[in-house]
Amino acid sequence: MTILVVEKNKNSLKDTSKSLEKVCQGAKILEFSDSPSALAAARETRIDVAYLEDKLPEMDGLLLGRYLKDLYPTVNLILMTKKKEMAFDAMAIRASGCIQYPPREADIACEQRELRYPSGEAEKRRVFVQTFGNFELFADGVPVPFKYSKTKEIVAVLINNKGVQTTNGEIIASLWEDEGDPKVKSSYLSNLRQDLQNTLSDLGLTEIIIKQRGSMAIAKDKVECDLYEWLDKKEKSRYRYVGDYMNQYSWAEFMHAELDEISYAEDL
């Protein structure tokens, strides 16, 4: 579980974080004293629970909470305030709770027991990857709207490589094979990588890609994928391989052949 805490008073911020560490052992606590920094971090890391002071500079806790809801519909918002009437505002944004500021450890413990979205529901994978048939990437049940088809294809290549770091050269070889000037393709890939970053950032999904210098990989534990589940569970899988795999990509033929062999062996 990842918990975001935003308070302008840094001493109180530390106290709240210490209380959360006691109540939620093992949770990842992110501390910020300003809303813009907290929101930037939320775009990079999925937030399960957010404790927000109502009076914050630049962007108050209610507005920050609305932005967090846009990123993660099942985030549990806990508004911290000195005003009892703020409870009505908290209800309006479907917050999980509203507690007196500065928060007491007992109040935090109570809120954690009564989360609007329990951890099991809040932590459901938002991303589903379809590889059987045509490749498609879904976020919250909706296909991800990539600006360029080649950006989508990069994700397909990473999925096909099953979590292994894939170099820029390997990605280029898959996307363009032997066509075109290598320098032009390298420049184009840089633009596509930036487009991928922007697209995932807008959806709060940057954590599904693990980036290293000159390479990328899919974070297998951050996505649900028909291929991965079928390879892992075979006949117990909810998905079935019936001879179709990433049909729109010619480079997928090698994996296609491998899946055929596995399927044939299973039927014997």
mmCIF file of C-alpha atoms in Angstrom:
data_model
loop_
_atom_site.group_PDB
_atom_site.id
_atom_site.type_symbol
_atom_site.label_atom_id
_atom_site.label_comp_id
_atom_site.label_asym_id
_atom_site.label_seq_id
_atom_site.Cartn_x
_atom_site.Cartn_y
_atom_site.Cartn_z
ATOM 1 C CA MET A 1 0.000 0.000 0.000
ATOM 2 C CA THR A 2 1.245 3.486 -0.874
ATOM 3 C CA ILE A 3 0.057 6.373 1.306
ATOM 4 C CA LEU A 4 0.441 10.037 0.385
ATOM 5 C CA VAL A 5 0.570 12.670 3.155
ATOM 6 C CA VAL A 6 0.390 16.372 2.329
ATOM 7 C CA GLU A 7 0.679 18.999 5.090
ATOM 8 C CA LYS A 8 2.241 22.446 4.924
ATOM 9 C CA ASN A 9 3.659 22.214 8.469
ATOM 10 C CA LYS A 10 6.688 19.959 8.168
ATOM 11 C CA ASN A 11 6.740 19.050 11.879
ATOM 12 C CA SER A 12 3.130 17.915 11.776
ATOM 13 C CA LEU A 13 3.876 16.126 8.500
ATOM 14 C CA LYS A 14 6.574 14.070 10.232
ATOM 15 C CA ASP A 15 4.248 13.269 13.136
ATOM 16 C CA THR A 16 1.489 12.069 10.806
ATOM 17 C CA SER A 17 3.939 9.914 8.886
ATOM 18 C CA LYS A 18 5.220 8.331 12.098
ATOM 19 C CA SER A 19 1.651 7.510 13.139
ATOM 20 C CA LEU A 20 0.983 5.944 9.757
ATOM 21 C CA GLU A 21 4.160 3.869 10.003
ATOM 22 C CA LYS A 22 2.901 2.446 13.302
ATOM 23 C CA VAL A 23 -0.647 1.836 12.090
ATOM 24 C CA CYS A 24 0.224 0.613 8.579
ATOM 25 C CA GLN A 25 3.392 -1.402 8.981
ATOM 26 C CA GLY A 26 5.041 -2.106 5.651
ATOM 27 C CA ALA A 27 3.227 0.682 3.811
ATOM 28 C CA LYS A 28 5.159 3.094 1.604
ATOM 29 C CA ILE A 29 4.710 6.642 2.917
ATOM 30 C CA LEU A 30 5.201 9.633 0.595
ATOM 31 C CA GLU A 31 5.527 13.002 2.376
ATOM 32 C CA PHE A 32 5.032 16.430 0.794
ATOM 33 C CA SER A 33 4.476 19.938 2.108
ATOM 34 C CA ASP A 34 3.067 21.337 -1.147
ATOM 35 C CA SER A 35 0.396 20.142 -3.559
ATOM 36 C CA PRO A 36 2.240 20.484 -6.913
ATOM 37 C CA SER A 37 5.072 18.206 -5.760
ATOM 38 C CA ALA A 38 2.588 15.708 -4.338
ATOM 39 C CA LEU A 39 0.600 15.627 -7.574
ATOM 40 C CA ALA A 40 3.761 15.153 -9.647
ATOM 41 C CA ALA A 41 4.708 12.171 -7.486
ATOM 42 C CA ALA A 42 1.196 10.720 -7.806
ATOM 43 C CA ARG A 43 1.554 10.746 -11.583
ATOM 44 C CA GLU A 44 4.619 8.514 -11.217
ATOM 45 C CA THR A 45 3.449 6.210 -8.410
ATOM 46 C CA ARG A 46 0.008 4.765 -7.777
ATOM 47 C CA ILE A 47 -1.545 6.147 -4.579
ATOM 48 C CA ASP A 48 -3.892 3.986 -2.479
ATOM 49 C CA VAL A 49 -4.585 6.385 0.410
ATOM 50 C CA ALA A 50 -4.036 10.154 0.637
ATOM 51 C CA TYR A 51 -4.120 12.222 3.839
ATOM 52 C CA LEU A 52 -4.600 15.830 2.731
ATOM 53 C CA GLU A 53 -4.640 18.971 4.835
ATOM 54 C CA ASP A 54 -7.468 21.218 3.649
ATOM 55 C CA LYS A 55 -5.457 24.467 3.760
ATOM 56 C CA LEU A 56 -2.512 24.089 1.423
ATOM 57 C CA PRO A 57 -0.685 26.762 -0.585
ATOM 58 C CA GLU A 58 -1.186 26.956 -4.368
ATOM 59 C CA MET A 59 -3.763 24.143 -4.429
ATOM 60 C CA ASP A 60 -5.978 23.292 -1.446
ATOM 61 C CA GLY A 61 -6.600 19.766 -0.246
ATOM 62 C CA LEU A 62 -10.008 19.474 -1.915
ATOM 63 C CA LEU A 63 -8.702 20.415 -5.344
ATOM 64 C CA LEU A 64 -5.687 18.126 -4.940
ATOM 65 C CA GLY A 65 -8.087 15.358 -3.944
ATOM 66 C CA ARG A 66 -10.107 15.853 -7.133
ATOM 67 C CA TYR A 67 -6.960 15.562 -9.238
ATOM 68 C CA LEU A 68 -5.970 12.385 -7.394
ATOM 69 C CA LYS A 69 -9.436 10.959 -8.037
ATOM 70 C CA ASP A 70 -8.970 11.644 -11.731
ATOM 71 C CA LEU A 71 -5.727 9.668 -11.662
ATOM 72 C CA TYR A 72 -6.962 6.856 -9.411
ATOM 73 C CA PRO A 73 -10.751 6.512 -9.048
ATOM 74 C CA THR A 74 -10.364 4.108 -6.103
ATOM 75 C CA VAL A 75 -7.931 6.247 -4.100
ATOM 76 C CA ASN A 76 -8.997 6.666 -0.477
ATOM 77 C CA LEU A 77 -8.988 10.394 0.332
ATOM 78 C CA ILE A 78 -8.777 11.436 3.988
ATOM 79 C CA LEU A 79 -9.312 15.170 4.462
ATOM 80 C CA MET A 80 -7.621 16.698 7.530
ATOM 81 C CA THR A 81 -9.249 19.913 8.762
ATOM 82 C CA LYS A 82 -10.032 22.087 11.784
ATOM 83 C CA LYS A 83 -13.488 22.909 10.391
ATOM 84 C CA LYS A 84 -16.322 20.455 10.984
ATOM 85 C CA GLU A 85 -18.259 21.813 8.004
ATOM 86 C CA MET A 86 -15.487 20.570 5.712
ATOM 87 C CA ALA A 87 -16.958 17.102 6.135
ATOM 88 C CA PHE A 88 -19.666 18.087 3.624
ATOM 89 C CA ASP A 89 -17.005 19.063 1.076
ATOM 90 C CA ALA A 90 -15.241 15.761 1.702
ATOM 91 C CA MET A 91 -18.488 13.912 0.989
ATOM 92 C CA ALA A 92 -18.896 15.850 -2.270
ATOM 93 C CA ILE A 93 -15.642 14.443 -3.643
ATOM 94 C CA ARG A 94 -16.460 10.947 -2.342
ATOM 95 C CA ALA A 95 -13.650 10.991 0.202
ATOM 96 C CA SER A 96 -13.121 7.985 2.424
ATOM 97 C CA GLY A 97 -13.086 10.113 5.565
ATOM 98 C CA CYS A 98 -12.543 13.455 7.276
ATOM 99 C CA ILE A 99 -10.599 13.859 10.531
ATOM 100 C CA GLN A 100 -9.595 16.620 12.920
ATOM 101 C CA TYR A 101 -6.321 18.394 12.155
ATOM 102 C CA PRO A 102 -3.682 17.773 13.382
ATOM 103 C CA PRO A 103 -4.553 14.081 13.235
ATOM 104 C CA ARG A 104 -4.237 11.728 16.182
ATOM 105 C CA GLU A 105 -2.870 8.234 15.808
ATOM 106 C CA ALA A 106 -6.193 6.784 17.032
ATOM 107 C CA ASP A 107 -8.101 8.678 14.333
ATOM 108 C CA ILE A 108 -5.691 7.477 11.654
ATOM 109 C CA ALA A 109 -6.083 3.884 12.843
ATOM 110 C CA CYS A 110 -9.870 4.237 12.659
ATOM 111 C CA GLU A 111 -9.743 5.629 9.113
ATOM 112 C CA GLN A 112 -7.447 2.826 7.971
ATOM 113 C CA ARG A 113 -9.898 0.238 9.306
ATOM 114 C CA GLU A 114 -12.825 1.880 7.520
ATOM 115 C CA LEU A 115 -11.378 2.722 4.100
ATOM 116 C CA ARG A 116 -13.955 3.388 1.390
ATOM 117 C CA TYR A 117 -11.949 1.150 -0.934
ATOM 118 C CA PRO A 118 -10.265 -1.674 1.014
ATOM 119 C CA SER A 119 -6.708 -2.459 -0.002
ATOM 120 C CA GLY A 120 -7.696 -5.472 -2.073
ATOM 121 C CA GLU A 121 -10.025 -3.392 -4.227
ATOM 122 C CA ALA A 122 -7.854 -0.290 -4.367
ATOM 123 C CA GLU A 123 -4.838 -2.272 -5.500
ATOM 124 C CA LYS A 124 -6.521 -4.081 -8.403
ATOM 125 C CA ARG A 125 -4.463 -3.870 -11.526
ATOM 126 C CA ARG A 126 -5.789 -1.131 -13.727
ATOM 127 C CA VAL A 127 -4.084 -2.429 -16.853
ATOM 128 C CA PHE A 128 -5.147 -5.397 -18.952
ATOM 129 C CA VAL A 129 -3.042 -6.558 -21.888
ATOM 130 C CA GLN A 130 -4.679 -8.520 -24.696
ATOM 131 C CA THR A 131 -2.243 -10.487 -26.849
ATOM 132 C CA PHE A 132 -4.431 -13.331 -28.102
ATOM 133 C CA GLY A 133 -5.881 -12.089 -31.387
ATOM 134 C CA ASN A 134 -4.884 -8.475 -31.983
ATOM 135 C CA PHE A 135 -2.721 -6.694 -29.424
ATOM 136 C CA GLU A 136 -4.486 -4.103 -27.256
ATOM 137 C CA LEU A 137 -3.635 -2.277 -24.034
ATOM 138 C CA PHE A 138 -6.555 -1.374 -21.762
ATOM 139 C CA ALA A 139 -6.599 1.049 -18.819
ATOM 140 C CA ASP A 140 -9.673 0.798 -16.590
ATOM 141 C CA GLY A 141 -11.415 -1.169 -19.334
ATOM 142 C CA VAL A 142 -10.777 1.378 -22.093
ATOM 143 C CA PRO A 143 -8.156 1.043 -24.885
ATOM 144 C CA VAL A 144 -5.209 3.369 -24.258
ATOM 145 C CA PRO A 145 -5.365 6.186 -26.857
ATOM 146 C CA PHE A 146 -1.833 6.224 -28.226
ATOM 147 C CA LYS A 147 -1.011 9.179 -30.464
ATOM 148 C CA TYR A 148 1.136 7.044 -32.775
ATOM 149 C CA SER A 149 0.643 3.400 -33.746
ATOM 150 C CA LYS A 150 4.389 2.821 -33.325
ATOM 151 C CA THR A 151 4.147 3.890 -29.674
ATOM 152 C CA LYS A 152 1.580 1.171 -29.104
ATOM 153 C CA GLU A 153 3.845 -1.257 -30.935
ATOM 154 C CA ILE A 154 6.698 -0.490 -28.533
ATOM 155 C CA VAL A 155 4.482 -1.675 -25.658
ATOM 156 C CA ALA A 156 3.653 -4.812 -27.667
ATOM 157 C CA VAL A 157 7.375 -5.539 -28.084
ATOM 158 C CA LEU A 158 7.963 -5.133 -24.336
ATOM 159 C CA ILE A 159 5.013 -7.400 -23.508
ATOM 160 C CA ASN A 160 6.306 -9.989 -25.975
ATOM 161 C CA ASN A 161 9.686 -9.944 -24.192
ATOM 162 C CA LYS A 162 7.998 -10.792 -20.880
ATOM 163 C CA GLY A 163 9.769 -8.426 -18.519
ATOM 164 C CA VAL A 164 13.244 -8.663 -20.040
ATOM 165 C CA GLN A 165 15.028 -5.335 -20.585
ATOM 166 C CA THR A 166 14.820 -4.568 -24.324
ATOM 167 C CA THR A 167 17.442 -2.286 -25.844
ATOM 168 C CA ASN A 168 16.689 0.608 -28.159
ATOM 169 C CA GLY A 169 18.419 -1.318 -30.946
ATOM 170 C CA GLU A 170 16.186 -4.339 -30.406
ATOM 171 C CA ILE A 171 13.085 -2.153 -30.420
ATOM 172 C CA ILE A 172 14.205 -0.471 -33.650
ATOM 173 C CA ALA A 173 14.855 -3.864 -35.256
ATOM 174 C CA SER A 174 11.315 -4.980 -34.419
ATOM 175 C CA LEU A 175 9.557 -1.782 -35.448
ATOM 176 C CA TRP A 176 11.361 -1.107 -38.730
ATOM 177 C CA GLU A 177 13.335 -4.262 -39.477
ATOM 178 C CA ASP A 178 15.961 -3.208 -42.101
ATOM 179 C CA GLU A 179 14.132 -0.218 -43.524
ATOM 180 C CA GLY A 180 15.450 3.379 -43.451
ATOM 181 C CA ASP A 181 18.399 5.362 -42.115
ATOM 182 C CA PRO A 182 19.505 4.131 -38.629
ATOM 183 C CA LYS A 183 20.056 7.716 -37.389
ATOM 184 C CA VAL A 184 16.574 8.734 -38.482
ATOM 185 C CA LYS A 185 15.049 5.677 -36.805
ATOM 186 C CA SER A 186 16.968 6.381 -33.592
ATOM 187 C CA SER A 187 15.657 9.956 -33.540
ATOM 188 C CA TYR A 188 12.134 8.744 -34.248
ATOM 189 C CA LEU A 189 12.395 6.226 -31.407
ATOM 190 C CA SER A 190 13.313 9.042 -28.990
ATOM 191 C CA ASN A 191 10.113 10.842 -29.972
ATOM 192 C CA LEU A 192 8.100 7.645 -29.543
ATOM 193 C CA ARG A 193 9.573 6.996 -26.108
ATOM 194 C CA GLN A 194 8.583 10.511 -25.064
ATOM 195 C CA ASP A 195 5.084 9.967 -26.453
ATOM 196 C CA LEU A 196 4.867 6.739 -24.458
ATOM 197 C CA GLN A 197 5.961 8.549 -21.315
ATOM 198 C CA ASN A 198 3.399 11.316 -21.852
ATOM 199 C CA THR A 199 0.561 8.900 -22.586
ATOM 200 C CA LEU A 200 1.209 6.760 -19.522
ATOM 201 C CA SER A 201 1.818 9.806 -17.333
ATOM 202 C CA ASP A 202 -1.574 11.253 -18.279
ATOM 203 C CA LEU A 203 -3.174 7.995 -17.130
ATOM 204 C CA GLY A 204 -1.034 7.632 -14.010
ATOM 205 C CA LEU A 205 0.485 4.427 -15.375
ATOM 206 C CA THR A 206 4.196 5.204 -15.729
ATOM 207 C CA GLU A 207 4.980 2.432 -13.233
ATOM 208 C CA ILE A 208 4.146 -0.285 -15.791
ATOM 209 C CA ILE A 209 7.386 0.509 -17.687
ATOM 210 C CA ILE A 210 10.806 -0.055 -16.114
ATOM 211 C CA LYS A 211 13.314 2.237 -17.816
ATOM 212 C CA GLN A 212 17.080 1.935 -17.819
ATOM 213 C CA ARG A 213 19.649 3.792 -19.859
ATOM 214 C CA GLY A 214 19.091 2.688 -23.446
ATOM 215 C CA SER A 215 16.501 0.015 -22.647
ATOM 216 C CA MET A 216 12.998 -0.608 -21.318
ATOM 217 C CA ALA A 217 10.970 -3.480 -19.894
ATOM 218 C CA ILE A 218 7.389 -4.163 -18.896
ATOM 219 C CA ALA A 219 6.707 -4.424 -15.156
ATOM 220 C CA LYS A 220 4.945 -7.800 -15.237
ATOM 221 C CA ASP A 221 3.569 -7.435 -11.711
ATOM 222 C CA LYS A 222 1.781 -4.197 -12.649
ATOM 223 C CA VAL A 223 -0.361 -5.600 -15.459
ATOM 224 C CA GLU A 224 -2.834 -8.397 -16.062
ATOM 225 C CA CYS A 225 -1.994 -10.170 -19.315
ATOM 226 C CA ASP A 226 -3.706 -13.096 -21.054
ATOM 227 C CA LEU A 227 -0.343 -14.401 -22.305
ATOM 228 C CA TYR A 228 1.351 -14.336 -18.915
ATOM 229 C CA GLU A 229 -1.551 -16.005 -17.127
ATOM 230 C CA TRP A 230 -1.895 -18.728 -19.763
ATOM 231 C CA LEU A 231 1.839 -19.496 -19.691
ATOM 232 C CA ASP A 232 1.733 -19.653 -15.908
ATOM 233 C CA LYS A 233 -1.508 -21.577 -15.339
ATOM 234 C CA LYS A 234 -2.263 -23.316 -18.654
ATOM 235 C CA GLU A 235 -5.589 -25.179 -18.289
ATOM 236 C CA LYS A 236 -6.429 -23.291 -15.074
ATOM 237 C CA SER A 237 -6.060 -19.934 -16.807
ATOM 238 C CA ARG A 238 -9.074 -17.739 -17.492
ATOM 239 C CA TYR A 239 -7.644 -17.230 -20.994
ATOM 240 C CA ARG A 240 -7.094 -19.667 -23.840
ATOM 241 C CA TYR A 241 -4.555 -19.599 -26.631
ATOM 242 C CA VAL A 242 -6.326 -20.807 -29.793
ATOM 243 C CA GLY A 243 -3.728 -20.007 -32.433
ATOM 244 C CA ASP A 244 -3.884 -16.220 -32.658
ATOM 245 C CA TYR A 245 -1.241 -13.938 -31.152
ATOM 246 C CA MET A 246 -0.599 -10.232 -31.809
ATOM 247 C CA ASN A 247 -1.899 -10.721 -35.322
ATOM 248 C CA GLN A 248 -1.016 -7.215 -36.542
ATOM 249 C CA TYR A 249 2.753 -7.592 -35.976
ATOM 250 C CA SER A 250 4.989 -9.725 -38.206
ATOM 251 C CA TRP A 251 7.809 -9.864 -35.635
ATOM 252 C CA ALA A 252 5.422 -11.728 -33.270
ATOM 253 C CA GLU A 253 5.584 -14.830 -35.499
ATOM 254 C CA PHE A 254 8.473 -16.301 -33.487
ATOM 255 C CA MET A 255 6.480 -16.214 -30.242
ATOM 256 C CA HIS A 256 3.452 -17.420 -32.183
ATOM 257 C CA ALA A 257 5.362 -20.546 -33.213
ATOM 258 C CA GLU A 258 6.560 -21.096 -29.637
ATOM 259 C CA LEU A 259 3.003 -20.845 -28.314
ATOM 260 C CA ASP A 260 1.841 -23.338 -30.931
ATOM 261 C CA GLU A 261 4.446 -25.823 -29.692
ATOM 262 C CA ILE A 262 3.449 -25.319 -26.068
ATOM 263 C CA SER A 263 -0.241 -25.688 -26.924
ATOM 264 C CA TYR A 264 0.431 -28.862 -28.932
ATOM 265 C CA ALA A 265 2.442 -30.394 -26.080
ATOM 266 C CA GLU A 266 -0.367 -29.615 -23.636
ATOM 267 C CA ASP A 267 -2.888 -31.434 -25.844
ATOM 268 C CA LEU A 268 -0.854 -34.642 -25.977
#
